[in-house]
Amino acid sequence: MEDVRALGRFPDAVMAIARELGYFADHEVPAASLLLWSEGITGVPEPPERLEEPALVRRMCRIGADLQLTRLLQALVTAALAAGTESGEGVAGIAEVLRVACDLVEPGRAGITPADVHRMWRVAHLSAILRPASDAPDWGKAGYRAYDAELERLLQGEEPGAVRACV
């Protein structure tokens, strides 16, 4: 969380609110909550008790994790842009947060990677911001493009300067 805090330049008061709201506490998660967390992509089985089946629980967890990881990346880039953090300065912190988050999703397994999250983010979030009809300001579009290019360079292992945003 310290990396997130530094990236978004969040003050102590913001972090205290998050703690008070219970964001950093453990919570019991029933299968019905997993259905909501995964946005109902699996559908509601008949009978509903099937929500407890291990295979369905694993599927809902994977779907929910994919959704949350792409939203995390969107929030990180947005927070960095809002804080005035240039892509060259903020991308390493974002990549590190993604690495930790991906490891939490599937500890000890070669599961989803930060590069996977970056690619999903482009489709799920970035395309809507950068489309011609978007009402995002030009400076915002330029910032998102810069972060996209830097993330691709860093997460795909490209040489510095090999991938640049067209602005």
mmCIF file of C-alpha atoms in Angstrom, residues 38-127:
data_model
loop_
_atom_site.group_PDB
_atom_site.id
_atom_site.type_symbol
_atom_site.label_atom_id
_atom_site.label_comp_id
_atom_site.label_asym_id
_atom_site.label_seq_id
_atom_site.Cartn_x
_atom_site.Cartn_y
_atom_site.Cartn_z
ATOM 1 C CA SER A 38 -17.402 -11.408 -10.579
ATOM 2 C CA GLU A 39 -20.314 -9.336 -11.936
ATOM 3 C CA GLY A 40 -22.504 -12.360 -12.452
ATOM 4 C CA ILE A 41 -20.536 -13.437 -15.519
ATOM 5 C CA THR A 42 -21.043 -17.085 -14.564
ATOM 6 C CA GLY A 43 -24.777 -16.590 -14.086
ATOM 7 C CA VAL A 44 -26.832 -17.850 -11.181
ATOM 8 C CA PRO A 45 -26.839 -21.645 -11.222
ATOM 9 C CA GLU A 46 -29.895 -23.800 -10.668
ATOM 10 C CA PRO A 47 -30.177 -24.639 -7.910
ATOM 11 C CA PRO A 48 -28.446 -21.631 -6.297
ATOM 12 C CA GLU A 49 -26.684 -23.946 -3.820
ATOM 13 C CA ARG A 50 -24.322 -24.819 -6.694
ATOM 14 C CA LEU A 51 -22.616 -21.480 -5.991
ATOM 15 C CA GLU A 52 -20.697 -23.381 -3.308
ATOM 16 C CA GLU A 53 -19.201 -25.897 -5.765
ATOM 17 C CA PRO A 54 -15.386 -25.600 -5.734
ATOM 18 C CA ALA A 55 -15.063 -25.367 -9.532
ATOM 19 C CA LEU A 56 -17.610 -22.536 -9.694
ATOM 20 C CA VAL A 57 -16.015 -20.740 -6.736
ATOM 21 C CA ARG A 58 -12.596 -20.932 -8.467
ATOM 22 C CA ARG A 59 -14.105 -19.617 -11.715
ATOM 23 C CA MET A 60 -15.800 -16.695 -9.954
ATOM 24 C CA CYS A 61 -12.539 -15.925 -8.146
ATOM 25 C CA ARG A 62 -10.567 -15.855 -11.418
ATOM 26 C CA ILE A 63 -13.160 -13.667 -13.141
ATOM 27 C CA GLY A 64 -13.385 -11.318 -10.165
ATOM 28 C CA ALA A 65 -9.611 -11.094 -9.908
ATOM 29 C CA ASP A 66 -9.293 -10.225 -13.618
ATOM 30 C CA LEU A 67 -11.902 -7.499 -13.240
ATOM 31 C CA GLN A 68 -10.305 -6.119 -10.088
ATOM 32 C CA LEU A 69 -6.771 -6.171 -11.469
ATOM 33 C CA THR A 70 -7.788 -4.172 -14.538
ATOM 34 C CA ARG A 71 -9.646 -1.721 -12.308
ATOM 35 C CA LEU A 72 -6.613 -1.491 -10.062
ATOM 36 C CA LEU A 73 -4.418 -0.565 -13.024
ATOM 37 C CA GLN A 74 -6.990 2.006 -14.151
ATOM 38 C CA ALA A 75 -7.097 3.507 -10.664
ATOM 39 C CA LEU A 76 -3.296 3.574 -10.368
ATOM 40 C CA VAL A 77 -2.785 5.339 -13.704
ATOM 41 C CA THR A 78 -5.625 7.769 -12.981
ATOM 42 C CA ALA A 79 -4.252 8.544 -9.522
ATOM 43 C CA ALA A 80 -0.767 9.090 -10.944
ATOM 44 C CA LEU A 81 -2.100 11.428 -13.636
ATOM 45 C CA ALA A 82 -4.232 13.336 -11.125
ATOM 46 C CA ALA A 83 -1.198 13.714 -8.861
ATOM 47 C CA GLY A 84 0.872 15.020 -11.772
ATOM 48 C CA THR A 85 3.211 12.024 -11.723
ATOM 49 C CA GLU A 86 4.853 11.706 -15.141
ATOM 50 C CA SER A 87 4.805 8.261 -16.750
ATOM 51 C CA GLY A 88 8.591 7.872 -16.553
ATOM 52 C CA GLU A 89 8.422 8.556 -12.833
ATOM 53 C CA GLY A 90 5.321 6.507 -11.981
ATOM 54 C CA VAL A 91 5.486 3.435 -14.181
ATOM 55 C CA ALA A 92 7.936 1.464 -12.023
ATOM 56 C CA GLY A 93 5.717 1.925 -8.967
ATOM 57 C CA ILE A 94 2.640 0.844 -10.914
ATOM 58 C CA ALA A 95 4.452 -2.239 -12.229
ATOM 59 C CA GLU A 96 5.527 -3.172 -8.699
ATOM 60 C CA VAL A 97 1.995 -2.813 -7.321
ATOM 61 C CA LEU A 98 0.728 -4.998 -10.182
ATOM 62 C CA ARG A 99 3.394 -7.635 -9.462
ATOM 63 C CA VAL A 100 2.364 -7.796 -5.815
ATOM 64 C CA ALA A 101 -1.345 -7.887 -6.704
ATOM 65 C CA CYS A 102 -0.818 -10.655 -9.265
ATOM 66 C CA ASP A 103 1.149 -12.679 -6.699
ATOM 67 C CA LEU A 104 -1.716 -12.268 -4.221
ATOM 68 C CA VAL A 105 -4.200 -13.578 -6.789
ATOM 69 C CA GLU A 106 -2.340 -16.827 -7.379
ATOM 70 C CA PRO A 107 0.462 -17.210 -4.843
ATOM 71 C CA GLY A 108 3.165 -19.631 -5.873
ATOM 72 C CA ARG A 109 1.660 -20.275 -9.310
ATOM 73 C CA ALA A 110 2.510 -18.990 -12.748
ATOM 74 C CA GLY A 111 -0.890 -17.365 -13.184
ATOM 75 C CA ILE A 112 -1.831 -13.914 -14.361
ATOM 76 C CA THR A 113 1.074 -11.522 -14.928
ATOM 77 C CA PRO A 114 1.311 -7.729 -14.922
ATOM 78 C CA ALA A 115 1.693 -7.905 -18.722
ATOM 79 C CA ASP A 116 -1.621 -9.809 -18.901
ATOM 80 C CA VAL A 117 -3.294 -7.153 -16.754
ATOM 81 C CA HIS A 118 -1.880 -4.397 -18.945
ATOM 82 C CA ARG A 119 -3.314 -6.004 -22.080
ATOM 83 C CA MET A 120 -6.732 -6.520 -20.460
ATOM 84 C CA TRP A 121 -6.684 -2.900 -19.228
ATOM 85 C CA ARG A 122 -6.194 -1.615 -22.763
ATOM 86 C CA VAL A 123 -9.338 -3.390 -23.895
ATOM 87 C CA ALA A 124 -11.464 -2.828 -20.789
ATOM 88 C CA HIS A 125 -10.590 0.801 -19.979
ATOM 89 C CA LEU A 126 -8.078 2.517 -22.221
ATOM 90 C CA SER A 127 -10.014 2.124 -25.451
#
